[in-house]
PDB file of C-alpha atoms and ligand atoms in Angstrom:
ATOM      1  CA  MET A 704     -26.635  35.943 -23.240  1.00 98.00           C
ATOM      2  CA  ARG A 705     -26.913  39.316 -21.489  1.00 98.00           C
ATOM      3  CA  ASP A 706     -28.379  40.879 -24.629  1.00 98.00           C
ATOM      4  CA  LEU A 707     -30.881  38.064 -25.022  1.00 98.00           C
ATOM      5  CA  ALA A 708     -31.871  38.365 -21.337  1.00 98.00           C
ATOM      6  CA  VAL A 709     -32.360  42.130 -21.794  1.00 98.00           C
ATOM      7  CA  ARG A 710     -34.582  41.649 -24.855  1.00 98.00           C
ATOM      8  CA  LEU A 711     -36.683  38.989 -23.132  1.00 98.00           C
ATOM      9  CA  ALA A 712     -37.032  40.975 -19.901  1.00 98.00           C
ATOM     10  CA  GLU A 713     -38.197  44.015 -21.897  1.00 98.00           C
ATOM     11  CA  ARG A 714     -40.691  41.810 -23.744  1.00 98.00           C
ATOM     12  CA  ALA A 715     -42.036  40.461 -20.439  1.00 98.00           C
ATOM     13  CA  ALA A 716     -42.323  44.016 -19.051  1.00 98.00           C
ATOM     14  CA  ASP A 717     -44.424  44.920 -22.144  1.00 98.00           C
ATOM     15  CA  ILE A 718     -46.676  41.931 -21.397  1.00 98.00           C
ATOM     16  CA  HIS A 719     -47.068  43.229 -17.797  1.00 98.00           C
ATOM     17  CA  ARG A 720     -48.059  46.680 -19.120  1.00 98.00           C
ATOM     18  CA  GLN A 721     -50.542  45.298 -21.630  1.00 97.00           C
ATOM     19  CA  GLY A 722     -52.078  43.084 -18.927  1.00 97.00           C
ATOM     20  CA  ARG A 723     -52.635  46.072 -16.633  1.00 97.00           C
ATOM     21  CA  GLU A 724     -54.318  47.948 -19.524  1.00 95.00           C
ATOM     22  CA  ARG A 725     -56.528  45.115 -20.786  1.00 94.00           C
ATOM     23  CA  GLY A 726     -57.280  43.195 -17.576  1.00 92.00           C
ATOM     24  CA  PHE A 727     -56.435  39.605 -16.627  1.00 93.00           C
ATOM     25  CA  THR A 728     -57.720  36.551 -14.775  1.00 92.00           C
ATOM     26  CA  VAL A 729     -56.301  35.630 -11.354  1.00 93.00           C
ATOM     27  CA  SER A 730     -56.102  32.227  -9.626  1.00 92.00           C
ATOM     28  CA  GLU A 731     -54.764  30.880  -6.332  1.00 92.00           C
ATOM     29  CA  LYS A 732     -51.573  28.802  -5.940  1.00 86.00           C
ATOM     30  CA  SER A 733     -50.328  27.539  -2.528  1.00 83.00           C
ATOM     31  CA  SER A 734     -52.886  29.565  -0.529  1.00 83.00           C
ATOM     32  CA  ALA A 735     -55.603  32.192  -0.940  1.00 84.00           C
ATOM     33  CA  THR A 736     -52.906  34.903  -0.731  1.00 85.00           C
ATOM     34  CA  ASP A 737     -50.457  33.243  -3.171  1.00 85.00           C
ATOM     35  CA  LEU A 738     -51.784  34.332  -6.562  1.00 86.00           C
ATOM     36  CA  VAL A 739     -50.948  33.750 -10.203  1.00 91.00           C
ATOM     37  CA  THR A 740     -52.395  35.639 -13.174  1.00 92.00           C
ATOM     38  CA  GLU A 741     -52.598  34.835 -16.858  1.00 95.00           C
ATOM     39  CA  VAL A 742     -49.975  37.574 -17.240  1.00 96.00           C
ATOM     40  CA  ASP A 743     -47.413  35.620 -15.130  1.00 96.00           C
ATOM     41  CA  ARG A 744     -47.997  32.639 -17.422  1.00 95.00           C
ATOM     42  CA  ALA A 745     -47.925  34.625 -20.674  1.00 97.00           C
ATOM     43  CA  ALA A 746     -44.695  36.345 -19.648  1.00 98.00           C
ATOM     44  CA  GLU A 747     -43.075  33.003 -18.770  1.00 98.00           C
ATOM     45  CA  ARG A 748     -44.162  31.531 -22.130  1.00 98.00           C
ATOM     46  CA  ALA A 749     -42.674  34.473 -24.023  1.00 98.00           C
ATOM     47  CA  ILE A 750     -39.370  34.268 -22.151  1.00 98.00           C
ATOM     48  CA  VAL A 751     -39.084  30.491 -22.574  1.00 98.00           C
ATOM     49  CA  GLU A 752     -39.929  30.680 -26.305  1.00 98.00           C
ATOM     50  CA  GLY A 753     -37.302  33.397 -26.721  1.00 98.00           C
ATOM     51  CA  ILE A 754     -34.623  31.320 -24.985  1.00 98.00           C
ATOM     52  CA  LEU A 755     -35.490  28.180 -26.947  1.00 98.00           C
ATOM     53  CA  ALA A 756     -35.343  30.069 -30.261  1.00 98.00           C
ATOM     54  CA  GLU A 757     -31.736  31.125 -29.686  1.00 98.00           C
ATOM     55  CA  ARG A 758     -30.305  28.711 -27.103  1.00 98.00           C
ATOM     56  CA  PRO A 759     -32.326  25.487 -27.361  1.00 98.00           C
ATOM     57  CA  ASP A 760     -29.800  23.395 -25.420  1.00 98.00           C
ATOM     58  CA  ASP A 761     -29.739  25.428 -22.193  1.00 98.00           C
ATOM     59  CA  ALA A 762     -31.643  24.363 -19.067  1.00 98.00           C
ATOM     60  CA  ILE A 763     -34.541  26.583 -17.925  1.00 98.00           C
ATOM     61  CA  LEU A 764     -36.290  26.897 -14.540  1.00 98.00           C
ATOM     62  CA  GLY A 765     -39.298  29.213 -14.217  1.00 98.00           C
ATOM     63  CA  GLU A 766     -41.693  29.995 -11.363  1.00 97.00           C
ATOM     64  CA  GLU A 767     -44.774  29.079 -13.395  1.00 95.00           C
ATOM     65  CA  GLY A 768     -43.767  25.499 -14.088  1.00 95.00           C
ATOM     66  CA  THR A 769     -40.948  25.469 -16.626  1.00 97.00           C
ATOM     67  CA  ASP A 770     -38.281  22.932 -15.645  1.00 98.00           C
ATOM     68  CA  ARG A 771     -36.228  21.818 -18.644  1.00 98.00           C
ATOM     69  CA  ALA A 772     -32.980  19.925 -18.512  1.00 98.00           C
ATOM     70  CA  GLY A 773     -30.239  21.112 -20.843  1.00 98.00           C
ATOM     71  CA  THR A 774     -26.995  19.846 -22.311  1.00 98.00           C
ATOM     72  CA  THR A 775     -24.889  23.006 -21.826  1.00 98.00           C
ATOM     73  CA  SER A 776     -23.409  24.455 -18.604  1.00 98.00           C
ATOM     74  CA  VAL A 777     -26.054  27.231 -18.710  1.00 98.00           C
ATOM     75  CA  ARG A 778     -29.340  27.408 -16.792  1.00 98.00           C
ATOM     76  CA  TRP A 779     -31.819  30.280 -17.085  1.00 98.00           C
ATOM     77  CA  VAL A 780     -33.704  30.919 -13.832  1.00 98.00           C
ATOM     78  CA  ILE A 781     -36.701  33.156 -14.373  1.00 98.00           C
ATOM     79  CA  ASP A 782     -39.467  34.804 -12.437  1.00 98.00           C
ATOM     80  CA  PRO A 783     -41.770  36.148 -15.152  1.00 98.00           C
ATOM     81  CA  LEU A 784     -43.566  38.434 -12.675  1.00 98.00           C
ATOM     82  CA  ASP A 785     -42.072  38.846  -9.209  1.00 98.00           C
ATOM     83  CA  GLY A 786     -44.522  40.651  -6.945  1.00 97.00           C
ATOM     84  CA  THR A 787     -47.820  39.236  -8.188  1.00 95.00           C
ATOM     85  CA  ALA A 788     -49.665  40.463  -5.072  1.00 93.00           C
ATOM     86  CA  SER A 789     -48.605  44.001  -6.078  1.00 96.00           C
ATOM     87  CA  TYR A 790     -49.432  43.470  -9.745  1.00 97.00           C
ATOM     88  CA  VAL A 791     -53.043  42.416  -9.164  1.00 96.00           C
ATOM     89  CA  ARG A 792     -53.643  45.572  -7.099  1.00 96.00           C
ATOM     90  CA  GLY A 793     -51.804  48.013  -9.341  1.00 96.00           C
ATOM     91  CA  HIS A 794     -49.137  48.613  -6.665  1.00 98.00           C
ATOM     92  CA  PRO A 795     -45.810  49.314  -8.406  1.00 98.00           C
ATOM     93  CA  GLY A 796     -43.781  46.674  -6.510  1.00 98.00           C
ATOM     94  CA  TYR A 797     -43.351  44.142  -9.317  1.00 98.00           C
ATOM     95  CA  CYS A 798     -40.797  43.294 -11.989  1.00 98.00           C
ATOM     96  CA  VAL A 799     -39.495  40.556 -14.269  1.00 98.00           C
ATOM     97  CA  SER A 800     -36.355  38.764 -13.147  1.00 98.00           C
ATOM     98  CA  ILE A 801     -34.112  36.777 -15.517  1.00 98.00           C
ATOM     99  CA  GLY A 802     -30.990  35.178 -14.079  1.00 98.00           C
ATOM    100  CA  ILE A 803     -28.393  33.016 -15.802  1.00 98.00           C
ATOM    101  CA  GLU A 804     -26.265  30.410 -14.054  1.00 98.00           C
ATOM    102  CA  VAL A 805     -23.121  28.926 -15.556  1.00 98.00           C
ATOM    103  CA  ASP A 806     -21.974  25.727 -13.842  1.00 98.00           C
ATOM    104  CA  GLY A 807     -24.428  26.465 -11.028  1.00 98.00           C
ATOM    105  CA  GLU A 808     -23.167  30.004 -10.308  1.00 98.00           C
ATOM    106  CA  ALA A 809     -25.388  33.055 -10.912  1.00 98.00           C
ATOM    107  CA  VAL A 810     -23.360  35.206 -13.318  1.00 98.00           C
ATOM    108  CA  ILE A 811     -25.814  37.374 -15.265  1.00 98.00           C
ATOM    109  CA  GLY A 812     -28.991  39.101 -14.089  1.00 98.00           C
ATOM    110  CA  VAL A 813     -31.563  41.398 -15.683  1.00 98.00           C
ATOM    111  CA  VAL A 814     -34.525  42.908 -13.808  1.00 98.00           C
ATOM    112  CA  VAL A 815     -37.040  45.311 -15.403  1.00 98.00           C
ATOM    113  CA  ASP A 816     -39.479  46.892 -12.958  1.00 98.00           C
ATOM    114  CA  SER A 817     -42.987  48.338 -13.297  1.00 98.00           C
ATOM    115  CA  ARG A 818     -41.549  51.819 -13.965  1.00 98.00           C
ATOM    116  CA  GLY A 819     -39.481  50.477 -16.862  1.00 98.00           C
ATOM    117  CA  VAL A 820     -36.239  50.822 -14.907  1.00 98.00           C
ATOM    118  CA  ARG A 821     -33.803  48.123 -15.992  1.00 98.00           C
ATOM    119  CA  THR A 822     -31.045  46.786 -13.731  1.00 98.00           C
ATOM    120  CA  GLU A 823     -28.487  44.425 -15.202  1.00 98.00           C
ATOM    121  CA  GLY A 824     -25.252  42.898 -14.047  1.00 98.00           C
ATOM    122  CA  VAL A 825     -22.588  40.565 -15.385  1.00 98.00           C
ATOM    123  CA  ARG A 826     -20.080  38.994 -13.043  1.00 96.00           C
ATOM    124  CA  GLY A 827     -16.740  40.755 -13.403  1.00 96.00           C
ATOM    125  CA  ALA A 828     -18.210  43.509 -15.585  1.00 97.00           C
ATOM    126  CA  GLY A 829     -20.224  45.619 -13.117  1.00 98.00           C
ATOM    127  CA  ALA A 830     -23.909  46.473 -12.883  1.00 98.00           C
ATOM    128  CA  LEU A 831     -26.138  49.201 -14.334  1.00 98.00           C
ATOM    129  CA  ARG A 832     -29.390  50.557 -12.920  1.00 98.00           C
ATOM    130  CA  GLY A 833     -31.323  52.777 -15.323  1.00 97.00           C
ATOM    131  CA  GLY A 834     -28.165  52.994 -17.457  1.00 97.00           C
ATOM    132  CA  ARG A 835     -25.944  54.264 -14.627  1.00 98.00           C
ATOM    133  CA  PRO A 836     -23.343  52.258 -12.719  1.00 98.00           C
ATOM    134  CA  ALA A 837     -24.856  50.625  -9.628  1.00 98.00           C
ATOM    135  CA  LYS A 838     -22.956  50.207  -6.398  1.00 98.00           C
ATOM    136  CA  PRO A 839     -24.082  49.192  -2.922  1.00 98.00           C
ATOM    137  CA  SER A 840     -24.446  51.564   0.032  1.00 98.00           C
ATOM    138  CA  ASP A 841     -21.299  52.884   1.726  1.00 98.00           C
ATOM    139  CA  ARG A 842     -23.068  53.143   5.104  1.00 98.00           C
ATOM    140  CA  THR A 843     -21.044  51.617   7.924  1.00 97.00           C
ATOM    141  CA  ASP A 844     -23.515  51.246  10.799  1.00 97.00           C
ATOM    142  CA  LEU A 845     -26.739  49.298  11.055  1.00 98.00           C
ATOM    143  CA  ALA A 846     -28.347  51.810  13.397  1.00 98.00           C
ATOM    144  CA  THR A 847     -28.805  54.269  10.505  1.00 98.00           C
ATOM    145  CA  SER A 848     -29.423  51.628   7.825  1.00 98.00           C
ATOM    146  CA  VAL A 849     -32.660  50.977   5.950  1.00 98.00           C
ATOM    147  CA  LEU A 850     -33.146  47.253   5.281  1.00 98.00           C
ATOM    148  CA  ALA A 851     -35.452  45.648   2.753  1.00 98.00           C
ATOM    149  CA  THR A 852     -37.127  42.376   3.641  1.00 98.00           C
ATOM    150  CA  GLY A 853     -40.123  40.282   2.659  1.00 97.00           C
ATOM    151  CA  PHE A 854     -42.577  37.756   4.026  1.00 95.00           C
ATOM    152  CA  GLY A 855     -43.570  34.379   2.610  1.00 90.00           C
ATOM    153  CA  TYR A 856     -47.039  32.977   1.959  1.00 86.00           C
ATOM    154  CA  GLN A 857     -47.211  30.336   4.707  1.00 87.00           C
ATOM    155  CA  PRO A 858     -48.634  31.596   8.033  1.00 88.00           C
ATOM    156  CA  SER A 859     -46.134  29.494  10.060  1.00 86.00           C
ATOM    157  CA  ALA A 860     -43.162  31.036   8.200  1.00 88.00           C
ATOM    158  CA  ARG A 861     -44.640  34.506   8.651  1.00 91.00           C
ATOM    159  CA  ALA A 862     -44.913  34.071  12.411  1.00 92.00           C
ATOM    160  CA  LEU A 863     -41.151  33.454  12.546  1.00 91.00           C
ATOM    161  CA  GLN A 864     -40.441  36.329  10.133  1.00 95.00           C
ATOM    162  CA  ALA A 865     -42.478  38.649  12.367  1.00 96.00           C
ATOM    163  CA  VAL A 866     -40.418  37.676  15.431  1.00 96.00           C
ATOM    164  CA  VAL A 867     -37.173  38.364  13.540  1.00 97.00           C
ATOM    165  CA  ALA A 868     -38.478  41.734  12.288  1.00 97.00           C
ATOM    166  CA  SER A 869     -39.582  42.705  15.819  1.00 97.00           C
ATOM    167  CA  ILE A 870     -35.991  42.312  17.024  1.00 98.00           C
ATOM    168  CA  VAL A 871     -34.328  43.855  13.961  1.00 98.00           C
ATOM    169  CA  LEU A 872     -36.570  46.926  13.632  1.00 98.00           C
ATOM    170  CA  PRO A 873     -35.634  48.736  16.875  1.00 98.00           C
ATOM    171  CA  ARG A 874     -31.933  48.339  15.988  1.00 98.00           C
ATOM    172  CA  ILE A 875     -32.006  49.909  12.495  1.00 98.00           C
ATOM    173  CA  ALA A 876     -33.298  53.097  10.859  1.00 98.00           C
ATOM    174  CA  ASP A 877     -36.244  51.510   9.043  1.00 98.00           C
ATOM    175  CA  ILE A 878     -37.581  48.640   6.956  1.00 98.00           C
ATOM    176  CA  ARG A 879     -38.888  48.639   3.359  1.00 98.00           C
ATOM    177  CA  ARG A 880     -41.250  45.902   2.127  1.00 97.00           C
ATOM    178  CA  MET A 881     -41.666  46.372  -1.623  1.00 97.00           C
ATOM    179  CA  GLY A 882     -43.348  43.045  -2.382  1.00 97.00           C
ATOM    180  CA  SER A 883     -40.722  41.687  -4.759  1.00 98.00           C
ATOM    181  CA  ALA A 884     -37.509  39.982  -3.684  1.00 98.00           C
ATOM    182  CA  ALA A 885     -35.889  40.674  -7.068  1.00 98.00           C
ATOM    183  CA  TRP A 886     -36.671  44.386  -6.659  1.00 98.00           C
ATOM    184  CA  ASP A 887     -35.278  44.335  -3.099  1.00 98.00           C
ATOM    185  CA  LEU A 888     -32.051  42.714  -4.317  1.00 98.00           C
ATOM    186  CA  VAL A 889     -31.455  45.280  -7.053  1.00 98.00           C
ATOM    187  CA  ALA A 890     -32.254  48.046  -4.548  1.00 98.00           C
ATOM    188  CA  ALA A 891     -29.476  46.612  -2.344  1.00 98.00           C
ATOM    189  CA  ALA A 892     -27.149  46.435  -5.374  1.00 98.00           C
ATOM    190  CA  SER A 893     -27.618  50.147  -5.994  1.00 98.00           C
ATOM    191  CA  GLY A 894     -27.731  51.547  -2.445  1.00 98.00           C
ATOM    192  CA  GLU A 895     -31.459  52.402  -2.575  1.00 98.00           C
ATOM    193  CA  VAL A 896     -31.658  50.276   0.544  1.00 98.00           C
ATOM    194  CA  ASP A 897     -28.556  49.587   2.609  1.00 98.00           C
ATOM    195  CA  ALA A 898     -29.049  45.790   2.671  1.00 98.00           C
ATOM    196  CA  TYR A 899     -31.695  43.073   2.265  1.00 98.00           C
ATOM    197  CA  TYR A 900     -32.523  39.903   4.144  1.00 98.00           C
ATOM    198  CA  GLU A 901     -35.315  37.367   3.817  1.00 98.00           C
ATOM    199  CA  VAL A 902     -36.002  33.775   4.803  1.00 96.00           C
ATOM    200  CA  GLY A 903     -37.608  31.410   2.337  1.00 94.00           C
ATOM    201  CA  ILE A 904     -37.389  32.918  -1.142  1.00 95.00           C
ATOM    202  CA  ALA A 905     -37.262  30.686  -4.213  1.00 96.00           C
ATOM    203  CA  PRO A 906     -34.402  30.259  -6.745  1.00 98.00           C
ATOM    204  CA  TRP A 907     -36.261  32.390  -9.339  1.00 98.00           C
ATOM    205  CA  ASP A 908     -36.621  35.238  -6.802  1.00 98.00           C
ATOM    206  CA  LEU A 909     -32.881  35.185  -6.152  1.00 98.00           C
ATOM    207  CA  CYS A 910     -30.852  34.280  -9.241  1.00 98.00           C
ATOM    208  CA  ALA A 911     -30.859  37.550 -11.228  1.00 98.00           C
ATOM    209  CA  GLY A 912     -30.626  39.770  -8.147  1.00 98.00           C
ATOM    210  CA  ARG A 913     -27.762  37.738  -6.749  1.00 98.00           C
ATOM    211  CA  ALA A 914     -25.753  38.106  -9.969  1.00 98.00           C
ATOM    212  CA  ILE A 915     -26.486  41.847  -9.992  1.00 98.00           C
ATOM    213  CA  VAL A 916     -25.544  42.427  -6.318  1.00 98.00           C
ATOM    214  CA  GLU A 917     -22.269  40.566  -6.795  1.00 98.00           C
ATOM    215  CA  ALA A 918     -21.506  42.314 -10.099  1.00 98.00           C
ATOM    216  CA  ALA A 919     -22.088  45.653  -8.324  1.00 98.00           C
ATOM    217  CA  GLY A 920     -19.538  44.733  -5.639  1.00 98.00           C
ATOM    218  CA  GLY A 921     -21.900  43.580  -2.878  1.00 98.00           C
ATOM    219  CA  VAL A 922     -22.055  40.187  -1.168  1.00 98.00           C
ATOM    220  CA  VAL A 923     -24.812  37.595  -1.040  1.00 98.00           C
ATOM    221  CA  ARG A 924     -24.956  34.839   1.580  1.00 98.00           C
ATOM    222  CA  THR A 925     -27.438  31.976   1.749  1.00 98.00           C
ATOM    223  CA  ILE A 926     -27.657  30.006   4.999  1.00 98.00           C
ATOM    224  CA  LEU A 927     -29.909  26.975   5.439  1.00 97.00           C
ATOM    225  CA  GLN A 928     -32.274  27.296   8.411  1.00 95.00           C
ATOM    226  CA  PRO A 929     -33.390  24.397  10.643  1.00 93.00           C
ATOM    227  CA  GLU A 930     -36.914  24.505   9.133  1.00 87.00           C
ATOM    228  CA  GLY A 931     -35.429  23.886   5.668  1.00 92.00           C
ATOM    229  CA  ASP A 932     -35.763  27.408   4.245  1.00 94.00           C
ATOM    230  CA  GLU A 933     -32.740  29.507   3.360  1.00 96.00           C
ATOM    231  CA  LEU A 934     -31.830  32.860   4.836  1.00 97.00           C
ATOM    232  CA  VAL A 935     -30.668  35.198   2.053  1.00 98.00           C
ATOM    233  CA  VAL A 936     -28.622  38.279   2.935  1.00 98.00           C
ATOM    234  CA  ALA A 937     -27.485  40.820   0.304  1.00 98.00           C
ATOM    235  CA  SER A 938     -25.263  43.525   1.671  1.00 98.00           C
ATOM    236  CA  PRO A 939     -22.326  45.816   1.089  1.00 98.00           C
ATOM    237  CA  ARG A 940     -19.174  44.118   2.418  1.00 98.00           C
ATOM    238  CA  GLN A 941     -18.831  46.369   5.470  1.00 98.00           C
ATOM    239  CA  LEU A 942     -22.376  45.660   6.726  1.00 98.00           C
ATOM    240  CA  LEU A 943     -22.369  41.890   6.261  1.00 98.00           C
ATOM    241  CA  ASP A 944     -20.897  40.837   9.616  1.00 98.00           C
ATOM    242  CA  PRO A 945     -22.939  43.264  11.753  1.00 98.00           C
ATOM    243  CA  LEU A 946     -26.105  42.301   9.876  1.00 98.00           C
ATOM    244  CA  LEU A 947     -25.489  38.573  10.284  1.00 98.00           C
ATOM    245  CA  ALA A 948     -24.789  39.142  14.006  1.00 98.00           C
ATOM    246  CA  LEU A 949     -28.096  41.012  14.382  1.00 98.00           C
ATOM    247  CA  LEU A 950     -30.019  38.302  12.520  1.00 98.00           C
ATOM    248  CA  GLY A 951     -28.356  35.752  14.786  1.00 98.00           C
ATOM    249  CA  GLU A 952     -29.560  37.668  17.850  1.00 97.00           C
ATOM    250  CA  ALA A 953     -33.021  37.682  16.266  1.00 97.00           C
ATOM    251  CA  GLY A 954     -33.001  33.873  16.266  1.00 96.00           C
ATOM    252  CA  LEU A 955     -31.813  32.943  12.778  1.00 97.00           C
ATOM    253  CA  ARG A 956     -29.032  30.472  12.092  1.00 97.00           C
ATOM    254  CA  ILE A 957     -26.129  32.463  10.669  1.00 97.00           C
ATOM    255  CA  ALA A 958     -23.412  29.818  10.161  1.00 92.00           C
TER     256      ALA A 958
HETATM  257  C1  IPD B1015     -42.725  36.837  -3.771  1.00 60.20           C
HETATM  258  C2  IPD B1015     -42.048  38.182  -3.672  1.00 60.20           C
HETATM  259  C3  IPD B1015     -41.987  38.651  -2.229  1.00 60.20           C
HETATM  260  C4  IPD B1015     -41.296  37.661  -1.334  1.00 60.20           C
HETATM  261  C5  IPD B1015     -41.942  36.292  -1.462  1.00 60.20           C
HETATM  262  C6  IPD B1015     -41.980  35.841  -2.921  1.00 60.20           C
HETATM  263  P1  IPD B1015     -44.065  36.303  -6.054  1.00 60.20           P
HETATM  264  O1  IPD B1015     -42.721  36.376  -5.121  1.00 60.20           O
HETATM  265  O2  IPD B1015     -40.732  38.113  -4.183  1.00 60.20           O
HETATM  266  O3  IPD B1015     -41.295  39.877  -2.089  1.00 60.20           O
HETATM  267  O4  IPD B1015     -41.386  38.147   0.005  1.00 60.20           O
HETATM  268  O5  IPD B1015     -41.148  35.405  -0.698  1.00 60.20           O
HETATM  269  O6  IPD B1015     -42.618  34.602  -3.008  1.00 60.20           O
HETATM  270  O7  IPD B1015     -44.887  35.212  -5.486  1.00 60.20           O
HETATM  271  O8  IPD B1015     -44.746  37.613  -5.977  1.00 60.20           O
HETATM  272  O9  IPD B1015     -43.539  35.962  -7.421  1.00 60.20           O
HETATM  273 CA1   CA B1016     -41.423  35.470  -7.170  1.00 60.20          CA
END
């Protein structure tokens, strides 16, 4: 399944590249800032066709509308183009994210980014980023940590995210906002950022990155918030408790 995920993620990354060269149409989804392109849809079609050709009985969930029931214990959870707002502008913060759940647990993840860097992880078998072993940051204090985060598309959710960031930012070294949750997660898996948190990402933003962070030896926590969104935290073990405490001080539910 890992090999199939790698082949399909590379195929989707080729579709991204060709789209940037040839041009593409763009339309709006939930709001004027939530965009989808024909490239998102073409990449999802290619991934779904590839899964069906080799594993027709698995379930599949994709951001651009795929929701197939299966008869095996396996579900593929795919974001064909995570970071569409980056993609339409030619900003490099986008990637394809293919996660695989077995019995509801994320166990395999493959992410290929706009630079062609591939990150992959299999539970119990470690993670690779650009062919080298990935492991989370060994930093021990938040005050010198760089955290990745992201912001949703709904103005009401953003207002809350801005309040949280305003409390977190003075207490850490810096924030990175790449524009793709899957990219942020693999950056946390490999120590390129020290940890990642975000409220309100979707299953297809999380599944592959979660499997990769855990395969690399990091931890991922999801905590339901009163508004119904989930807080996602991906962190090296030693930063998890201090980070949750800080997010709690910033107003998020942490237990
Ligand atoms: C978005 C990106 C972004 C995150 C948003 C997601 P999309 O996905 O992952 O980083 O902050 O919550 O919706 O819409 O570009 O596929
Ligand atoms: Ca996404």
